[in-house]
Each structure stands twice: as C-alpha cells, then as structure tokens.
Amino acid sequence: AFTDLSGVHQVQGTWMGSTTLPCTYVPSEAFTQQTLSWSLDRDHSTSTIFRRDDSGDHVLLSRFRDRVSVPKHSPGNASLLIENLEIPDSGHYTCRVTWRSENNSLITKEVTTTVKVIKVAVTKPVIRVGELGLTVPAGARTSLTCVASGSPPISYRWFRSTPAGKALLLSSQAELVWDNVLPSDTGKYYCEAENR
C-alpha cells in the first residue's frame, strides 16, 4: 500500500468568508504520519504557516493565528481551513506530509492548491422589517428576531427605549428571548445591524 496525497488545483474564497484546502490520504498501517505542514508561496517567497509534529500543532505566521486549523482526530485528513479570508491570503499553498514506513524509511509527498480570494460587492446591512406591533399574553415565551442582508459578518444589537428617551442595550444577539413575558416588558424595542 503506497500512500498518496489528494487535493485540488484551485480554490476560490470570498473576502471575510472561509475556505477549506483539501489534502487527504488513505491511512495505512504500514505508514505512520510523522509531520504535516502547510506553506504559502506568494510573491516568490515561501513561508510555512502551519506545522503538526510530535509536539503538537503550531501556527508559524502571526497573521494566520486563530484563522487556520487542520482537523484533529480524523486520520488521513490534513485539509487546511482558513477563516476570515483577507485579500493577501491569495497564493499557492502546499500541503506536505511525511510518513515513516515499517522499515523506518521516510516518505514525503506534497500537493499544491492555488487560492484566489475575491471581493464581493460590499453592501450595508438592510434589516428586513417584521411585524410592527406584537401582542403577547403575559407568561408566554416569546422572541424577536432581527434579520439583515448585506456583506458578512453582520452583528446585531437589541435595544429598548426608556421613558427618558435613552436606549437600553438588551442583547448582542440576533434574537431577543423572553421565557416568561411580563406586563412590565411592554414597550418599544429596536434592533441595530452592523457590518464592516
């Protein structure tokens, strides 16, 4: 059984979105994975982004910290997930795996994928208006949900207006939930959606 890596030639990702660069092989008892690394070749210089060895997982380029990962407990899957894609993430990524065979020789294989990060038209969030005015029986479970279209990521905030005309921040989620609504919850609520 001879181990081979499979991947794809090109992957397209959307700015601020996430993408997976496939790199897989069929695990075999005859071969033990020793090291796995992902490197990026861009503007004629190559740098290692990610390395997995006996000492664990290491992200070696600070701009990829908290943005790249490789599945932990799935033998044969060395695919790289890149989140919050930035335009400079475009380039040639190489997955390199080294195995030790039963007779102690080392075998290294690699597969290269070109990543193209594209910008989508950037749009402001637009909130879809729901029913204005809601009558709910006291003691009921109810919720208000804010839905907006626009360029991701979109964050939401719910406010309630106070008699003094001030806005009271209630939640930083898209949904505002009452498990047991009280007569004192009567009032005006509004939602705010924000993106980059």
PDB file of C-alpha atoms in Angstrom, residues 4-158:
ATOM      1  CA  ASP A   4      -0.596   9.319  -1.952  1.00  0.00           C
ATOM      2  CA  LEU A   5      -1.997  12.767  -1.199  1.00  0.00           C
ATOM      3  CA  SER A   6      -5.014  14.089  -2.997  1.00  0.00           C
ATOM      4  CA  GLY A   7      -6.101  17.704  -3.218  1.00  0.00           C
ATOM      5  CA  VAL A   8      -7.465  20.187  -5.738  1.00  0.00           C
ATOM      6  CA  HIS A   9      -5.651  22.591  -8.069  1.00  0.00           C
ATOM      7  CA  GLN A  10      -7.618  25.719  -7.275  1.00  0.00           C
ATOM      8  CA  VAL A  11      -9.913  27.023  -4.558  1.00  0.00           C
ATOM      9  CA  GLN A  12     -11.834  30.278  -4.649  1.00  0.00           C
ATOM     10  CA  GLY A  13     -12.720  32.049  -1.421  1.00  0.00           C
ATOM     11  CA  THR A  14     -14.725  35.160  -0.653  1.00  0.00           C
ATOM     12  CA  TRP A  15     -13.210  38.029   1.298  1.00  0.00           C
ATOM     13  CA  MET A  16     -14.098  37.690   5.019  1.00  0.00           C
ATOM     14  CA  GLY A  17     -15.523  34.215   4.358  1.00  0.00           C
ATOM     15  CA  SER A  18     -13.807  30.878   4.962  1.00  0.00           C
ATOM     16  CA  THR A  19     -12.473  28.149   2.686  1.00  0.00           C
ATOM     17  CA  THR A  20     -11.059  24.620   3.008  1.00  0.00           C
ATOM     18  CA  LEU A  21      -7.985  23.454   1.089  1.00  0.00           C
ATOM     19  CA  PRO A  22      -8.413  19.685   0.712  1.00  0.00           C
ATOM     20  CA  CYS A  23      -5.412  17.438   1.431  1.00  0.00           C
ATOM     21  CA  THR A  24      -6.262  13.808   2.176  1.00  0.00           C
ATOM     22  CA  TYR A  25      -4.791  10.314   2.021  1.00  0.00           C
ATOM     23  CA  VAL A  26      -5.908   6.795   2.817  1.00  0.00           C
ATOM     24  CA  PRO A  27      -4.428   5.838   6.216  1.00  0.00           C
ATOM     25  CA  SER A  28      -2.439   2.603   6.186  1.00  0.00           C
ATOM     26  CA  GLU A  29      -0.970   0.537   8.998  1.00  0.00           C
ATOM     27  CA  ALA A  30       2.312   0.372   7.088  1.00  0.00           C
ATOM     28  CA  PHE A  31       2.828   4.148   7.310  1.00  0.00           C
ATOM     29  CA  THR A  32       2.777   6.457  10.350  1.00  0.00           C
ATOM     30  CA  GLN A  33       2.347  10.192   9.832  1.00  0.00           C
ATOM     31  CA  GLN A  34       5.401  11.977  11.258  1.00  0.00           C
ATOM     32  CA  THR A  35       4.921  15.588  10.203  1.00  0.00           C
ATOM     33  CA  LEU A  36       2.394  17.642   8.325  1.00  0.00           C
ATOM     34  CA  SER A  37       2.994  21.195   7.142  1.00  0.00           C
ATOM     35  CA  TRP A  38       1.251  23.825   5.077  1.00  0.00           C
ATOM     36  CA  SER A  39       3.304  26.529   3.393  1.00  0.00           C
ATOM     37  CA  LEU A  40       2.324  29.579   1.358  1.00  0.00           C
ATOM     38  CA  ASP A  41       4.201  30.696  -1.732  1.00  0.00           C
ATOM     39  CA  ARG A  42       3.406  34.309  -2.573  1.00  0.00           C
ATOM     40  CA  ASP A  43       5.418  36.975  -4.401  1.00  0.00           C
ATOM     41  CA  HIS A  44       8.305  34.494  -4.896  1.00  0.00           C
ATOM     42  CA  SER A  45       8.804  33.822  -1.207  1.00  0.00           C
ATOM     43  CA  THR A  46       7.693  30.734   0.683  1.00  0.00           C
ATOM     44  CA  SER A  47       6.768  30.636   4.342  1.00  0.00           C
ATOM     45  CA  THR A  48       5.433  27.825   6.494  1.00  0.00           C
ATOM     46  CA  ILE A  49       2.046  28.670   8.003  1.00  0.00           C
ATOM     47  CA  PHE A  50       1.160  25.516   9.895  1.00  0.00           C
ATOM     48  CA  ARG A  51       3.109  22.549  11.223  1.00  0.00           C
ATOM     49  CA  ARG A  52       1.974  19.446  13.095  1.00  0.00           C
ATOM     50  CA  ASP A  53       4.533  17.119  14.675  1.00  0.00           C
ATOM     51  CA  ASP A  54       5.057  15.119  17.897  1.00  0.00           C
ATOM     52  CA  SER A  55       4.954  18.341  19.918  1.00  0.00           C
ATOM     53  CA  GLY A  56       1.511  19.381  18.599  1.00  0.00           C
ATOM     54  CA  ASP A  57       0.084  21.977  16.226  1.00  0.00           C
ATOM     55  CA  HIS A  58       1.952  25.205  15.526  1.00  0.00           C
ATOM     56  CA  VAL A  59       0.780  28.259  13.562  1.00  0.00           C
ATOM     57  CA  LEU A  60       4.029  29.884  12.479  1.00  0.00           C
ATOM     58  CA  LEU A  61       2.805  33.059  10.776  1.00  0.00           C
ATOM     59  CA  SER A  62       1.225  35.529  13.166  1.00  0.00           C
ATOM     60  CA  ARG A  63      -1.264  36.868  10.615  1.00  0.00           C
ATOM     61  CA  PHE A  64      -2.796  33.386  10.389  1.00  0.00           C
ATOM     62  CA  ARG A  65      -3.061  32.886  14.147  1.00  0.00           C
ATOM     63  CA  ASP A  66      -6.629  31.945  15.191  1.00  0.00           C
ATOM     64  CA  ARG A  67      -7.580  31.763  11.498  1.00  0.00           C
ATOM     65  CA  VAL A  68      -6.175  28.400  10.343  1.00  0.00           C
ATOM     66  CA  SER A  69      -6.782  24.851  11.548  1.00  0.00           C
ATOM     67  CA  VAL A  70      -6.428  21.229  10.463  1.00  0.00           C
ATOM     68  CA  PRO A  71      -8.889  18.532  11.672  1.00  0.00           C
ATOM     69  CA  LYS A  72      -7.545  16.942  14.857  1.00  0.00           C
ATOM     70  CA  HIS A  73      -8.924  13.432  15.148  1.00  0.00           C
ATOM     71  CA  SER A  74      -9.529  12.358  11.601  1.00  0.00           C
ATOM     72  CA  PRO A  75      -6.697  10.164  10.267  1.00  0.00           C
ATOM     73  CA  GLY A  76      -5.854  10.831   6.646  1.00  0.00           C
ATOM     74  CA  ASN A  77      -7.386  14.316   6.641  1.00  0.00           C
ATOM     75  CA  ALA A  78      -4.764  17.081   6.517  1.00  0.00           C
ATOM     76  CA  SER A  79      -7.062  19.713   4.966  1.00  0.00           C
ATOM     77  CA  LEU A  80      -6.492  23.330   5.943  1.00  0.00           C
ATOM     78  CA  LEU A  81      -9.406  25.553   6.977  1.00  0.00           C
ATOM     79  CA  ILE A  82      -8.754  29.295   6.582  1.00  0.00           C
ATOM     80  CA  GLU A  83     -11.275  31.646   8.176  1.00  0.00           C
ATOM     81  CA  ASN A  84     -11.854  35.406   7.793  1.00  0.00           C
ATOM     82  CA  LEU A  85     -10.102  35.428   4.431  1.00  0.00           C
ATOM     83  CA  GLU A  86      -8.113  38.535   3.582  1.00  0.00           C
ATOM     84  CA  ILE A  87      -7.085  39.557   0.060  1.00  0.00           C
ATOM     85  CA  PRO A  88      -3.334  38.875   0.753  1.00  0.00           C
ATOM     86  CA  ASP A  89      -4.240  35.238   1.577  1.00  0.00           C
ATOM     87  CA  SER A  90      -4.270  34.583  -2.193  1.00  0.00           C
ATOM     88  CA  GLY A  91      -1.323  32.428  -3.276  1.00  0.00           C
ATOM     89  CA  HIS A  92      -0.044  28.867  -3.711  1.00  0.00           C
ATOM     90  CA  TYR A  93      -0.483  26.636  -0.673  1.00  0.00           C
ATOM     91  CA  THR A  94       1.443  23.375  -0.365  1.00  0.00           C
ATOM     92  CA  CYS A  95       0.408  20.518   1.891  1.00  0.00           C
ATOM     93  CA  ARG A  96       3.427  18.346   2.767  1.00  0.00           C
ATOM     94  CA  VAL A  97       3.108  15.078   4.692  1.00  0.00           C
ATOM     95  CA  THR A  98       5.993  12.862   5.826  1.00  0.00           C
ATOM     96  CA  TRP A  99       5.379   9.254   6.862  1.00  0.00           C
ATOM     97  CA  ARG A 100       7.621   6.667   8.472  1.00  0.00           C
ATOM     98  CA  SER A 101       7.253   3.237   6.909  1.00  0.00           C
ATOM     99  CA  GLU A 102       7.590  -0.126   8.679  1.00  0.00           C
ATOM    100  CA  ASN A 103      11.239  -0.416   7.600  1.00  0.00           C
ATOM    101  CA  ASN A 104      11.890   3.055   9.114  1.00  0.00           C
ATOM    102  CA  SER A 105      12.361   4.908   5.863  1.00  0.00           C
ATOM    103  CA  LEU A 106      10.762   8.342   5.475  1.00  0.00           C
ATOM    104  CA  ILE A 107       8.442   9.164   2.595  1.00  0.00           C
ATOM    105  CA  THR A 108       7.298  12.712   1.818  1.00  0.00           C
ATOM    106  CA  LYS A 109       4.520  13.710  -0.557  1.00  0.00           C
ATOM    107  CA  GLU A 110       3.082  17.117  -1.341  1.00  0.00           C
ATOM    108  CA  VAL A 111       0.128  18.669  -3.147  1.00  0.00           C
ATOM    109  CA  THR A 112      -0.272  22.349  -4.099  1.00  0.00           C
ATOM    110  CA  THR A 113      -3.508  24.341  -4.286  1.00  0.00           C
ATOM    111  CA  THR A 114      -3.870  27.878  -5.639  1.00  0.00           C
ATOM    112  CA  VAL A 115      -6.148  30.081  -3.557  1.00  0.00           C
ATOM    113  CA  LYS A 116      -7.861  33.089  -5.048  1.00  0.00           C
ATOM    114  CA  VAL A 117      -9.619  35.437  -2.632  1.00  0.00           C
ATOM    115  CA  ILE A 118     -12.240  37.550  -4.363  1.00  0.00           C
ATOM    116  CA  LYS A 119     -14.030  40.625  -3.115  1.00  0.00           C
ATOM    117  CA  VAL A 120     -17.768  40.620  -3.297  1.00  0.00           C
ATOM    118  CA  ALA A 121     -19.710  43.820  -3.719  1.00  0.00           C
ATOM    119  CA  VAL A 122     -19.769  45.333  -0.265  1.00  0.00           C
ATOM    120  CA  THR A 123     -23.243  46.277   0.893  1.00  0.00           C
ATOM    121  CA  LYS A 124     -24.579  47.907   4.034  1.00  0.00           C
ATOM    122  CA  PRO A 125     -26.854  45.763   6.160  1.00  0.00           C
ATOM    123  CA  VAL A 126     -30.552  46.136   5.394  1.00  0.00           C
ATOM    124  CA  ILE A 127     -32.938  44.934   8.090  1.00  0.00           C
ATOM    125  CA  ARG A 128     -35.970  43.005   6.943  1.00  0.00           C
ATOM    126  CA  VAL A 129     -38.933  44.591   8.655  1.00  0.00           C
ATOM    127  CA  GLY A 130     -41.083  42.160  10.592  1.00  0.00           C
ATOM    128  CA  GLU A 131     -44.489  42.786  12.141  1.00  0.00           C
ATOM    129  CA  LEU A 132     -44.568  46.166  13.778  1.00  0.00           C
ATOM    130  CA  GLY A 133     -46.512  45.774  16.975  1.00  0.00           C
ATOM    131  CA  LEU A 134     -46.883  42.482  18.730  1.00  0.00           C
ATOM    132  CA  THR A 135     -49.433  41.495  21.376  1.00  0.00           C
ATOM    133  CA  VAL A 136     -48.393  38.627  23.627  1.00  0.00           C
ATOM    134  CA  PRO A 137     -50.206  37.083  26.620  1.00  0.00           C
ATOM    135  CA  ALA A 138     -48.398  37.510  29.963  1.00  0.00           C
ATOM    136  CA  GLY A 139     -46.410  34.429  30.984  1.00  0.00           C
ATOM    137  CA  ALA A 140     -45.833  33.317  27.372  1.00  0.00           C
ATOM    138  CA  ARG A 141     -42.452  32.524  25.856  1.00  0.00           C
ATOM    139  CA  THR A 142     -41.757  34.911  23.028  1.00  0.00           C
ATOM    140  CA  SER A 143     -38.898  36.257  20.966  1.00  0.00           C
ATOM    141  CA  LEU A 144     -37.963  38.971  18.497  1.00  0.00           C
ATOM    142  CA  THR A 145     -35.515  38.126  15.719  1.00  0.00           C
ATOM    143  CA  CYS A 146     -33.512  40.599  13.688  1.00  0.00           C
ATOM    144  CA  VAL A 147     -32.686  39.570  10.110  1.00  0.00           C
ATOM    145  CA  ALA A 148     -30.461  41.668   7.861  1.00  0.00           C
ATOM    146  CA  SER A 149     -28.980  41.197   4.409  1.00  0.00           C
ATOM    147  CA  GLY A 150     -25.592  42.633   3.443  1.00  0.00           C
ATOM    148  CA  SER A 151     -21.891  41.768   3.476  1.00  0.00           C
ATOM    149  CA  PRO A 152     -20.971  39.340   6.254  1.00  0.00           C
ATOM    150  CA  PRO A 153     -20.126  39.265   9.073  1.00  0.00           C
ATOM    151  CA  ILE A 154     -23.150  41.121  10.462  1.00  0.00           C
ATOM    152  CA  SER A 155     -23.504  41.775  14.175  1.00  0.00           C
ATOM    153  CA  TYR A 156     -26.794  42.578  15.882  1.00  0.00           C
ATOM    154  CA  ARG A 157     -27.875  44.546  18.947  1.00  0.00           C
ATOM    155  CA  TRP A 158     -31.313  44.868  20.532  1.00  0.00           C
TER     156      TRP A 158
END
